[in-house]
GROMACS .gro file of C-alpha atoms in nm:
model
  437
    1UNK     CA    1  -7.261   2.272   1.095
    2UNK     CA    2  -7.144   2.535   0.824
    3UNK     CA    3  -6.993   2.735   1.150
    4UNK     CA    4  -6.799   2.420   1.215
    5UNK     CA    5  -6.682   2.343   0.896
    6UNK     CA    6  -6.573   2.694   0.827
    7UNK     CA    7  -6.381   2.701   1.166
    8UNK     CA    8  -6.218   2.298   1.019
    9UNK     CA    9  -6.136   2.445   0.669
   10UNK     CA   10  -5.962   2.820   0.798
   11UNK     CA   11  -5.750   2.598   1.097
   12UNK     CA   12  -5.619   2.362   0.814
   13UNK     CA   13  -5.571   2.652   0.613
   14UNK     CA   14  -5.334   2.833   0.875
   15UNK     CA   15  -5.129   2.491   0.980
   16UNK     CA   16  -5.046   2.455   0.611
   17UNK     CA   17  -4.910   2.854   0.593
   18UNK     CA   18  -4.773   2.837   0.933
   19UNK     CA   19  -4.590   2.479   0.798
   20UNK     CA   20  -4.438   2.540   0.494
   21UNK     CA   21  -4.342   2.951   0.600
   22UNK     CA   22  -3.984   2.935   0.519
   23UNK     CA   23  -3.754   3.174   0.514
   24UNK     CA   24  -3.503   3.236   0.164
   25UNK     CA   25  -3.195   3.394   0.188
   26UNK     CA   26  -2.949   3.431  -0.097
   27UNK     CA   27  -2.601   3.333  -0.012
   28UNK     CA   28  -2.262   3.315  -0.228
   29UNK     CA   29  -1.979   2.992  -0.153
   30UNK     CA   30  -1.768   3.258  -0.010
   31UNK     CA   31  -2.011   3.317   0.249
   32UNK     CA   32  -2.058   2.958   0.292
   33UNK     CA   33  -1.710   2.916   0.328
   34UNK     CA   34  -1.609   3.172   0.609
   35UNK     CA   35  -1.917   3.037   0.820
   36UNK     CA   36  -1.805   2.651   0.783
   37UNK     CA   37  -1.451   2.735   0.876
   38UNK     CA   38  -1.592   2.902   1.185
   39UNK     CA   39  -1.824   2.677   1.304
   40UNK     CA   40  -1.820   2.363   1.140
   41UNK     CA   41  -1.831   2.051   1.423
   42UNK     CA   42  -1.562   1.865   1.210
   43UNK     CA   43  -1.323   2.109   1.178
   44UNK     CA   44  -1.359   2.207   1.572
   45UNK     CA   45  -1.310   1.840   1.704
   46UNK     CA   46  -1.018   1.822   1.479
   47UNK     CA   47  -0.882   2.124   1.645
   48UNK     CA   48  -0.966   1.945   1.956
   49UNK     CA   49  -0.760   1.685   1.865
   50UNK     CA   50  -0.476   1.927   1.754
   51UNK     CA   51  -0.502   2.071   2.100
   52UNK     CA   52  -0.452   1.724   2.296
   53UNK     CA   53  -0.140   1.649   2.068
   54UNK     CA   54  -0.015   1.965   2.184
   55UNK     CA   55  -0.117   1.912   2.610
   56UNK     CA   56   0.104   1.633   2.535
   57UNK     CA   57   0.426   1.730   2.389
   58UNK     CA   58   0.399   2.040   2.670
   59UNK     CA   59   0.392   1.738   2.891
   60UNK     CA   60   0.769   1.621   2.767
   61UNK     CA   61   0.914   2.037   2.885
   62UNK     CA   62   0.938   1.800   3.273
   63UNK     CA   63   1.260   1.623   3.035
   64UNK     CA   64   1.398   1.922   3.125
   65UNK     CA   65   1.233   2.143   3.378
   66UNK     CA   66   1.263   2.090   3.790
   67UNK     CA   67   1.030   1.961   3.978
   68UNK     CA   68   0.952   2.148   4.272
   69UNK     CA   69   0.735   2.004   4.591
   70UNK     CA   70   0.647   2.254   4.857
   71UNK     CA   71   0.481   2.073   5.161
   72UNK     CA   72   0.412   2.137   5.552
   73UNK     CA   73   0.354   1.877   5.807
   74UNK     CA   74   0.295   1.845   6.174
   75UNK     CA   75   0.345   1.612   6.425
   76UNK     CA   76   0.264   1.503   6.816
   77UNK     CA   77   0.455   1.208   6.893
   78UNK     CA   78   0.607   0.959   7.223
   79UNK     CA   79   0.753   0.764   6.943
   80UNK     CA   80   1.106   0.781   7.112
   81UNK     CA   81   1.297   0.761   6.727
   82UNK     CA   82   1.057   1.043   6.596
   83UNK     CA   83   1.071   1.219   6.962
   84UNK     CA   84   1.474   1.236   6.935
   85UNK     CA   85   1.470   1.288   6.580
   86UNK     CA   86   1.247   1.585   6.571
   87UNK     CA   87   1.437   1.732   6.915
   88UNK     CA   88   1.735   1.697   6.660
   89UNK     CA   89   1.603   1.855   6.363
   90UNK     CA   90   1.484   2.195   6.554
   91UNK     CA   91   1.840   2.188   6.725
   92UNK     CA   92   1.719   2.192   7.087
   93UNK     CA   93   1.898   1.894   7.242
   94UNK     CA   94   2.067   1.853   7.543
   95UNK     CA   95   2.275   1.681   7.717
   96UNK     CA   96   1.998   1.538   7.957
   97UNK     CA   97   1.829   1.437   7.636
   98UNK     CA   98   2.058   1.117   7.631
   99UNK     CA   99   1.936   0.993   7.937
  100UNK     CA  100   1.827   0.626   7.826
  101UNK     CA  101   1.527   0.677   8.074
  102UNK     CA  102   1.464   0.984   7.839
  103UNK     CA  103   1.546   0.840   7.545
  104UNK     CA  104   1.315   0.551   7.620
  105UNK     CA  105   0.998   0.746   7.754
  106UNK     CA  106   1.007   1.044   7.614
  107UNK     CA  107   0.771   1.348   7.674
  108UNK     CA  108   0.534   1.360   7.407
  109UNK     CA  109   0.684   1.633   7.157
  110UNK     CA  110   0.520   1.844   6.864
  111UNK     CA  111   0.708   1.936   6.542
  112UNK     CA  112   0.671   2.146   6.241
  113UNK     CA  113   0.833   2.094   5.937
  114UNK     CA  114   0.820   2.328   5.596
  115UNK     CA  115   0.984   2.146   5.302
  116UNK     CA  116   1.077   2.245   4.960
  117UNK     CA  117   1.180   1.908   4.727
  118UNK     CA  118   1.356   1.992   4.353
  119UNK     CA  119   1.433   1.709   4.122
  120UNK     CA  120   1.628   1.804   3.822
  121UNK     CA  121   1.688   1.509   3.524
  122UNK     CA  122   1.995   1.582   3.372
  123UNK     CA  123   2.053   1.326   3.134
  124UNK     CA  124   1.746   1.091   3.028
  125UNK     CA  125   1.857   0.979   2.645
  126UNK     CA  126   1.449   0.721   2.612
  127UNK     CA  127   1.272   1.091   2.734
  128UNK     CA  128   1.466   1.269   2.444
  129UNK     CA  129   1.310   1.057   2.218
  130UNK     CA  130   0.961   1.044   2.353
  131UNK     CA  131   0.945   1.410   2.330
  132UNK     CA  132   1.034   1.387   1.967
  133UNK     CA  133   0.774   1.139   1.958
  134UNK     CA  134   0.523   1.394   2.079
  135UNK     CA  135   0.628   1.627   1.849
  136UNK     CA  136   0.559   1.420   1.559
  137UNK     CA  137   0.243   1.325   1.646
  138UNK     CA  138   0.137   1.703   1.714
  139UNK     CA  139   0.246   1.805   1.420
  140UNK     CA  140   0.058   1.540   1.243
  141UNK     CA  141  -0.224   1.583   1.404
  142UNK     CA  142  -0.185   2.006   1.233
  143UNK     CA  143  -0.109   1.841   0.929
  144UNK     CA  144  -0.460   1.636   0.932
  145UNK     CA  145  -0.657   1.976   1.081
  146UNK     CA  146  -0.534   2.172   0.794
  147UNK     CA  147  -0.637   1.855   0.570
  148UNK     CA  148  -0.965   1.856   0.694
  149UNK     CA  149  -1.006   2.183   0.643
  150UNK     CA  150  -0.916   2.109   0.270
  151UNK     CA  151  -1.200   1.843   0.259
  152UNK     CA  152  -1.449   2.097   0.445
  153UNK     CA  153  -1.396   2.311   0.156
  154UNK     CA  154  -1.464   2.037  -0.122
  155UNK     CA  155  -1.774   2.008   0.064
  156UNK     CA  156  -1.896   2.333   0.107
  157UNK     CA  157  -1.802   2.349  -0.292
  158UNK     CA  158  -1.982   2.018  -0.407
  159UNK     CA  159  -2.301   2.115  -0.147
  160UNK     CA  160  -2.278   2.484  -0.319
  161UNK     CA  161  -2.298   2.323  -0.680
  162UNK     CA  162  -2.575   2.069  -0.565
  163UNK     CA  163  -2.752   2.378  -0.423
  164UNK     CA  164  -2.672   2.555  -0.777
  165UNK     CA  165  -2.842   2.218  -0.937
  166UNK     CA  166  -3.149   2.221  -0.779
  167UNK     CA  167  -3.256   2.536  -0.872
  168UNK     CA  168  -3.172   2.464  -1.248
  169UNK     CA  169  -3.384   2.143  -1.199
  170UNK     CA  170  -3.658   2.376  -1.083
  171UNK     CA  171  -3.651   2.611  -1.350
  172UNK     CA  172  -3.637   2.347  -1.622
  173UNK     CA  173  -3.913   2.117  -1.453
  174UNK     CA  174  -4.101   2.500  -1.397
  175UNK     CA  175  -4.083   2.550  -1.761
  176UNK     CA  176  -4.236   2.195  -1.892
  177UNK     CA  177  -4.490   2.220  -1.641
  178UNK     CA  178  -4.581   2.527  -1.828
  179UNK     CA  179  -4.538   2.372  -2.196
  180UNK     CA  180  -4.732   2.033  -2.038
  181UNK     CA  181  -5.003   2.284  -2.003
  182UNK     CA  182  -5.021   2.473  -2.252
  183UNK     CA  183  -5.042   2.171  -2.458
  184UNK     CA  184  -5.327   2.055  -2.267
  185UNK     CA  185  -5.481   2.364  -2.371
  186UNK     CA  186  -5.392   2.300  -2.709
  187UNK     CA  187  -5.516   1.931  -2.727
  188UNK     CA  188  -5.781   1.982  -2.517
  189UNK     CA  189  -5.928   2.297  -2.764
  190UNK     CA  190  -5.830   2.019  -3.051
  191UNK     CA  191  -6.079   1.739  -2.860
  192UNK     CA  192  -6.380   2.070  -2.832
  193UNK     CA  193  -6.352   2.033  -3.212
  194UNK     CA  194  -6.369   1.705  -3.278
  195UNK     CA  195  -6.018   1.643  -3.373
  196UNK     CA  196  -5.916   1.433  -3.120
  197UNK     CA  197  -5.993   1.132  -2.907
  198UNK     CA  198  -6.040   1.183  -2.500
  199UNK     CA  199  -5.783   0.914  -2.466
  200UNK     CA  200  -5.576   1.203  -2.620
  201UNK     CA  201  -5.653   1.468  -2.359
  202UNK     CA  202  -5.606   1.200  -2.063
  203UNK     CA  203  -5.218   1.136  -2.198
  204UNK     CA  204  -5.151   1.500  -2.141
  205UNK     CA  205  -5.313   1.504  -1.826
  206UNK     CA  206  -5.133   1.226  -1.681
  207UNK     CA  207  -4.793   1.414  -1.872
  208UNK     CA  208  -4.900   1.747  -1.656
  209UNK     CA  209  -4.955   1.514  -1.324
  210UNK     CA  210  -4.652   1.348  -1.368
  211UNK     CA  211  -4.423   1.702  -1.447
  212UNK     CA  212  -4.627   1.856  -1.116
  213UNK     CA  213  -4.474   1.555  -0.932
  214UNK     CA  214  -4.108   1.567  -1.051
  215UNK     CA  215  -4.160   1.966  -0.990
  216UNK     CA  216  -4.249   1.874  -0.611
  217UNK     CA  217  -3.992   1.625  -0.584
  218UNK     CA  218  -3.692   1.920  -0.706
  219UNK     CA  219  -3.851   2.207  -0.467
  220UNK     CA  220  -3.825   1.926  -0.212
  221UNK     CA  221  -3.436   1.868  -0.270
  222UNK     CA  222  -3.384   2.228  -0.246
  223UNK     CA  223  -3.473   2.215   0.110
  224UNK     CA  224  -3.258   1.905   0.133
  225UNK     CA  225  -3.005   2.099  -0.017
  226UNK     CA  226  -3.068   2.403   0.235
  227UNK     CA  227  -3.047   2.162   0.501
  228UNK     CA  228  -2.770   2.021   0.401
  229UNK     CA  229  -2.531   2.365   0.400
  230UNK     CA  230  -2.716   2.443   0.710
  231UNK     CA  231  -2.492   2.151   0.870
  232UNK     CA  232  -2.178   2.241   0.738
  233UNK     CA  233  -2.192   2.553   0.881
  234UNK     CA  234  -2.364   2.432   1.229
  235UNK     CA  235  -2.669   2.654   1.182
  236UNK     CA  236  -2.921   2.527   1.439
  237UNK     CA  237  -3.200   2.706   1.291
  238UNK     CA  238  -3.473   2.476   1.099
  239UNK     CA  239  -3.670   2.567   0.796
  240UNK     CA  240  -3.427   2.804   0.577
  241UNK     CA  241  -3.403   2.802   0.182
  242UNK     CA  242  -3.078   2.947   0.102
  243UNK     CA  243  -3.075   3.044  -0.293
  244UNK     CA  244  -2.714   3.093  -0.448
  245UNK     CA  245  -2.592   3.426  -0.589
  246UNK     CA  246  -2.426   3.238  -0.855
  247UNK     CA  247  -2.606   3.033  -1.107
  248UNK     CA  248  -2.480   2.720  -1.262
  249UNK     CA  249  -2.332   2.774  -1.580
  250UNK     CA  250  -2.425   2.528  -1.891
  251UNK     CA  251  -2.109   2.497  -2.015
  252UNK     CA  252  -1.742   2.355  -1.850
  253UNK     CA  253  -1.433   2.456  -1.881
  254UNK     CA  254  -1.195   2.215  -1.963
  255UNK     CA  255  -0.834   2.192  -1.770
  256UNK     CA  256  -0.578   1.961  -1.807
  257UNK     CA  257  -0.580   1.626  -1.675
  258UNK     CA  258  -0.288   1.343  -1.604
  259UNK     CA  259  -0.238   1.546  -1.258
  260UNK     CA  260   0.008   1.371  -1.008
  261UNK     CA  261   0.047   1.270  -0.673
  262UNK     CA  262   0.228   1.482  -0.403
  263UNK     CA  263   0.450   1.391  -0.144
  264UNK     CA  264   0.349   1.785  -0.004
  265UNK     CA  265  -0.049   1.723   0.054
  266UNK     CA  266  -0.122   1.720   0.397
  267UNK     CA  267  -0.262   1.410   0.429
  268UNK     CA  268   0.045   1.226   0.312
  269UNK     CA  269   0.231   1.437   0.529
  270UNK     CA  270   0.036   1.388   0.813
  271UNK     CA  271   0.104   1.011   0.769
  272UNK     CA  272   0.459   1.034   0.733
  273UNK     CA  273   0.477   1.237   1.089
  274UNK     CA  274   0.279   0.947   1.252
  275UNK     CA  275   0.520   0.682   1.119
  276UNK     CA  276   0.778   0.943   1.246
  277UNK     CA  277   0.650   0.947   1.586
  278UNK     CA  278   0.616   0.550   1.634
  279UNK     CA  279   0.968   0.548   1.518
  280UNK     CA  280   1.114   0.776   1.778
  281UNK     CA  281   0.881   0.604   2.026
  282UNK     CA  282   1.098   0.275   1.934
  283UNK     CA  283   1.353   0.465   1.994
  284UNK     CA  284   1.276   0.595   2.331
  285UNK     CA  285   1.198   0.249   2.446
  286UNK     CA  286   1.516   0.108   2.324
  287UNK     CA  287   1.714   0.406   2.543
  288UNK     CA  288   1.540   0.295   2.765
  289UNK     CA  289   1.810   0.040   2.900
  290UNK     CA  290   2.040   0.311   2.934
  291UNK     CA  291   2.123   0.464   3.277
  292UNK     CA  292   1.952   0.778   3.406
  293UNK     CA  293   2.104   1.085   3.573
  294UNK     CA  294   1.908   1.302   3.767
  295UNK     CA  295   1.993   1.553   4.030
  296UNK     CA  296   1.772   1.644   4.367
  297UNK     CA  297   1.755   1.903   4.667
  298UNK     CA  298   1.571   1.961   4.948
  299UNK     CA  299   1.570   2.263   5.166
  300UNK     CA  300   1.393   2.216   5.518
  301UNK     CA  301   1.302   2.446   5.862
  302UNK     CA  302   1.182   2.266   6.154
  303UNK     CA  303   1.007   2.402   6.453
  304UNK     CA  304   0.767   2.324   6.765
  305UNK     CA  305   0.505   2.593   6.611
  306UNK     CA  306   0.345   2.622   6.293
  307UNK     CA  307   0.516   2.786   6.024
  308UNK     CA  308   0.823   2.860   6.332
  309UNK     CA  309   1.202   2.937   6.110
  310UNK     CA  310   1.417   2.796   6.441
  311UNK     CA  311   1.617   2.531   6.262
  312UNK     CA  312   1.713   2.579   5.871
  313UNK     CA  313   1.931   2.306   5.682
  314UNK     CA  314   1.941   2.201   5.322
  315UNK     CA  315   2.035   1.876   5.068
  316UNK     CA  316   2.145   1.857   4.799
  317UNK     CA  317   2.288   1.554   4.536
  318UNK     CA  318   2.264   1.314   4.252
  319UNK     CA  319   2.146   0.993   4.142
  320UNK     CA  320   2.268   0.762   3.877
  321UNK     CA  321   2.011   0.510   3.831
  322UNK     CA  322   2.000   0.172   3.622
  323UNK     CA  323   1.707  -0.031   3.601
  324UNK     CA  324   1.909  -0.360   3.490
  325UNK     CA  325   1.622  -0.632   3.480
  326UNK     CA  326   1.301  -0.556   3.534
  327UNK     CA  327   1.154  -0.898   3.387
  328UNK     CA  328   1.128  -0.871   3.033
  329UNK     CA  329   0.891  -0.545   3.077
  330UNK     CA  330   1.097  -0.351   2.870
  331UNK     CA  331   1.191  -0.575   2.630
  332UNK     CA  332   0.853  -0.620   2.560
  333UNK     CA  333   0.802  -0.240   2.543
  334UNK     CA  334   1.038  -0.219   2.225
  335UNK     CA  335   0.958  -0.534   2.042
  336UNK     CA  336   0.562  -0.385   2.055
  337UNK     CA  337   0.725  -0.022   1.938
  338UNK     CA  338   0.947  -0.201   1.709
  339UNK     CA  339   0.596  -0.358   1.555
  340UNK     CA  340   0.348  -0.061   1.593
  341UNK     CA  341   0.674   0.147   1.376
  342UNK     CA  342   0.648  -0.100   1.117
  343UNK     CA  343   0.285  -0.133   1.095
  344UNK     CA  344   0.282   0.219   1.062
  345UNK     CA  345   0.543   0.232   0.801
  346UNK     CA  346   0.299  -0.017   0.613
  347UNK     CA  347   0.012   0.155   0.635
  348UNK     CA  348   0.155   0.491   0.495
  349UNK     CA  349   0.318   0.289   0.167
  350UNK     CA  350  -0.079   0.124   0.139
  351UNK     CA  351  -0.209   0.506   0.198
  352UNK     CA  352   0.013   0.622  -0.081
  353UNK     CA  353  -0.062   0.336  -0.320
  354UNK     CA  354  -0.473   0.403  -0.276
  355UNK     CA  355  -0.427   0.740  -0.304
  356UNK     CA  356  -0.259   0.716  -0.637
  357UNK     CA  357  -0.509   0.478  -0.735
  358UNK     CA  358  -0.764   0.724  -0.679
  359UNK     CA  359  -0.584   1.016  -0.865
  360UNK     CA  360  -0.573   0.744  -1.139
  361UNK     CA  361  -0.968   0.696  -1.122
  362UNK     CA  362  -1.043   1.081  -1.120
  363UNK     CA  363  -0.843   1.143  -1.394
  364UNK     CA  364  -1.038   0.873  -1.576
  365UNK     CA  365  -1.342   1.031  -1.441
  366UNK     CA  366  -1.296   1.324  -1.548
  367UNK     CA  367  -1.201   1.279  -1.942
  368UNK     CA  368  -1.527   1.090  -1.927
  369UNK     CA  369  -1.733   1.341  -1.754
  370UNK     CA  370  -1.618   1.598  -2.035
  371UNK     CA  371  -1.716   1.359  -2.290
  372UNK     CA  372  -2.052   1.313  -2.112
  373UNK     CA  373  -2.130   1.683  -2.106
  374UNK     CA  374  -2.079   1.700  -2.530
  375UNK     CA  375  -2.225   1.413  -2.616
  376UNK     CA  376  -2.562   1.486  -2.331
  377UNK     CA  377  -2.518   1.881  -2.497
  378UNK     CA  378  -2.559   1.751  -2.818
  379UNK     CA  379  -2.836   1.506  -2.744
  380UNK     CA  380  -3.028   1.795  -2.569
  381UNK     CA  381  -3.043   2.055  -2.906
  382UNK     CA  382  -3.143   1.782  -3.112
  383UNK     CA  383  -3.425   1.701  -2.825
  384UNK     CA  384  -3.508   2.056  -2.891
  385UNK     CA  385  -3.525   2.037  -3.291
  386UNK     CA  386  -3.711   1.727  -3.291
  387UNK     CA  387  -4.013   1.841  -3.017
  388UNK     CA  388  -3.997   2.145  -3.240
  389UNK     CA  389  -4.059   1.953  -3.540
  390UNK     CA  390  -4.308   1.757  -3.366
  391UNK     CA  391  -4.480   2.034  -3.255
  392UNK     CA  392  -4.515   2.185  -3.552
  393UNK     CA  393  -4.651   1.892  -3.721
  394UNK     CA  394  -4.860   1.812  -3.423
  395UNK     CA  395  -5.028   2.151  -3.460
  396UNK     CA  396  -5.099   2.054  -3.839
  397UNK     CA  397  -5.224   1.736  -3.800
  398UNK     CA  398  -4.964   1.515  -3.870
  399UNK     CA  399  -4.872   1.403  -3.572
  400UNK     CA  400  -5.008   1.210  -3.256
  401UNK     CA  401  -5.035   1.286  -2.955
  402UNK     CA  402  -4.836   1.029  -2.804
  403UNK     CA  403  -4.543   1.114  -3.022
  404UNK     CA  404  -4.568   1.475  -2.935
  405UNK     CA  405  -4.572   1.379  -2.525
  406UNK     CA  406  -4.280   1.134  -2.611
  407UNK     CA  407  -4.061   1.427  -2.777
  408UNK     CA  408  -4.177   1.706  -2.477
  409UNK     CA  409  -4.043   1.421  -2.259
  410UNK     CA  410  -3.729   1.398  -2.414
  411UNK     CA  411  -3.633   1.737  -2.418
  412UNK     CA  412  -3.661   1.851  -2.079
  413UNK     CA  413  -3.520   1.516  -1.985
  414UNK     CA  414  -3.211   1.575  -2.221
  415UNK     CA  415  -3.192   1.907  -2.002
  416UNK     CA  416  -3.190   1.771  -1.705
  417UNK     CA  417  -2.921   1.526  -1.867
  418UNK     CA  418  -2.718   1.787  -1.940
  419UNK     CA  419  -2.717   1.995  -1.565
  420UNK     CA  420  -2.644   1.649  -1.411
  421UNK     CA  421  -2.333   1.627  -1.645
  422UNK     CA  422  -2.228   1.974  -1.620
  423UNK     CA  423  -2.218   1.922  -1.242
  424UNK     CA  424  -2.001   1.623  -1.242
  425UNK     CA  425  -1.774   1.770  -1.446
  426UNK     CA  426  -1.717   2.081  -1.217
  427UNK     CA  427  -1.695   1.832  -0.917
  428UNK     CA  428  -1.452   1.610  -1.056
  429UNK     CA  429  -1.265   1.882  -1.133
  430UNK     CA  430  -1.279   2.029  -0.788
  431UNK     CA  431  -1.214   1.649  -0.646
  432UNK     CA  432  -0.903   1.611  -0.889
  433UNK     CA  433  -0.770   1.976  -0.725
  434UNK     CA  434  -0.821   1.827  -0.382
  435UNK     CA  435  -0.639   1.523  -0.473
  436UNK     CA  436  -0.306   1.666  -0.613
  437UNK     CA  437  -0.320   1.973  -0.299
   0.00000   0.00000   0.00000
């Protein structure tokens, strides 16, 4: 029985090492940065994207580029049109080969041909415009990669400071876990004496329970934190703490505010190129009622074997081609351009207008996250004078031990307090840079 509980305890023992072995690695935002730009699934279906845009304005290089058909076929036929036809095109008629009784029953008769088809378009005003229409939409589509890119790196930033945060969170909770105890010690030495009540040393046992938690709780978002960077950077490997080089600072530094909106940040840009793009495809629909000139050739060698070069001729000539009516179809084409352009064209304006509201907002944000960090900077020194004061009196007599509790409580609180506003401070700031990019 002891065999078998010795053999229980030692497995549990092992799962619990083998389940919480992590591995930490210290890591700076610069090094964060080059791996998400690398390898970050966001960024690479956006290049995807970029790509596709791009498949498609190589697409418009047929406006004007030939196209060139190669083909061979072969043929046995009695057909006495095809039998004359292909007599005709290797250049081996006769006079006998007008016989009607011939013409009517012919032999049967194998041909050959090897043909090589070119269309040129010479002048095709609605493909002009689609191409341009292509254009604008791959460009676009680089202006909203690079964006992205932008937003990857406000992410890797803000992920970085939460990262940054954590740790702080640790180290302060670290800290009044060890001032929790040591005034257990204290109160508990006081209760060995007589001095105090056991209800005394069971509040600052529940305070010590209750700072282990919160300390559990922070270690815990450190891994979320870990995990978190470990996505933005498309690291498939589970169960890594990454610790920053830098530390977060306590104090801010304060910039400017009242920034304003650009016409130049991608985004905006991007926009304007896809309102750009339905225009021209208006446009191309519109030309599309216009006539179309295109030139073609063919070049041909006919024989009785495979691949023979007996008979050689060649075509050549142009078409001018007007589709006049076609029932409404392409009417219908522009008038849905005509709306999809001015939908567009709507949808950048409300773009604009909730983009300047949100510069607005952040700007807001940000005077009141530097107010925030005085006022909780403030609020945390005097935390610190008055458990001080507490202390001191506690440790004379003069004090209880709730009071005491209630000022340790306060101060590592107002800490925390403080870290939370220094942090929203430096990311409004860094969201107020991405804005006005």
């Amino acid at each position: 029985m002891r065999i078998l509980k010795f053999i229980l305890l030692t497995g549990t023992i092992l799962i619990a090492s083998f389940g919480f072995s992590q591995d930490t690695l210290t890591i700076s935002k610069n090094e964060i940065w080059q791996k998400a730009s690398d390898k970050n699934l966001k960024i690479k279906i956006a290049n995807q994207e970029f790509k596709s845009a791009q498949a498609d304005y190589q697409q418009s290089n047929a406006l004007f580029l030939p196209n060139i058909n190669i083909s061979h076929t072969g043929i046995s036929t009695t057909n006495p049109l095809m039998a004359f036809g292909s007599k005709l095109n290797q250049g081996i008629l006769t006079p006998t080969d007008f016989n009607p009784d011939l013409l009517n029953n012919p032999e049967r008769i194998q041909n050959f041909a090897t043909k090589i088809e070119v269309l040129q378009p010479l002048i095709n005003v609605d493909g002009i415009y689609g191409r341009q229409a292509a254009k604008s939409k791959m460009e676009a589509y680089q202006l909203q990669t690079e964006r992205n890119k932008e937003y990857l790196q406000l992410d890797v930033n803000k992920a970085f400071m939460q990262l940054q945060l954590t740790y702080k969170a640790v180290k302060v909770l670290e800290k009044a876990n060890n001032t929790a105890k040591a005034n257990l010690k204290l109160v508990e030495n006081y209760f060995k004496q007589g001095m105090l009540q056991k209800t005394d040393v069971l509040n600052v046992q529940v305070r010590v329970n209750e700072i282990a938690n919160q300390l559990q709780y922070a270690k815990s978002n450190v891994q979320n934190a870990s995990d978190y960077l470990a996505f933005l950077f498309n690291d498939e490997q589970t169960n890594k703490i990454y610790k920053p080089v830098e530390t977060l600072d306590n104090t801010i530094v304060i910039e400017s505010t009242n920034a304003k909106l650009s016409e130049n940040r991608k985004d905006i840009q991007a926009m304007n190129k896809s309102t750009a793009a339905y225009q021209k495809m208006m446009q191309s629909n519109k030309m599309n009622f216009l006539p179309r000139l295109n030139a073609f050739g063919t070049y041909e060698i006919n024989d009785k074997y495979s691949f023979g070069m007996s008979k050689k001729g060649y075509l050549v000539g142009a078409q001018l081609s007007w589709n006049v009516f076609d029932g409404y179809k392409s009417i219908g084409k522009w008038e849905k351009s005509k709306a999809d352009f001015q939908k567009a064209s709507i949808e950048t304006e409300q773009y604009k207008a909730q983009s300047q509201l949100e510069l607005n907002k952040t700007n807001r944000q940000l005077i009141d996250a530097e107010n925030k960090v005085n006022l909780s900077k403030l609020a945390y020194n005097q935390s610190q004078e008055a458990y001080r004061i507490r202390q001191n009196r506690f440790s004379q007599g003069l004090e209880k031990t709730t009071d005491l509790l209630q000022a340790e409580t306060q101060m590592f609180q107002k800490e925390l307090e403080h870290l939370q506003a220094v942090f929203e401070y430096n990311f409004t700031k860094e969201y107020l840079q991405f804005l006005t990019k």
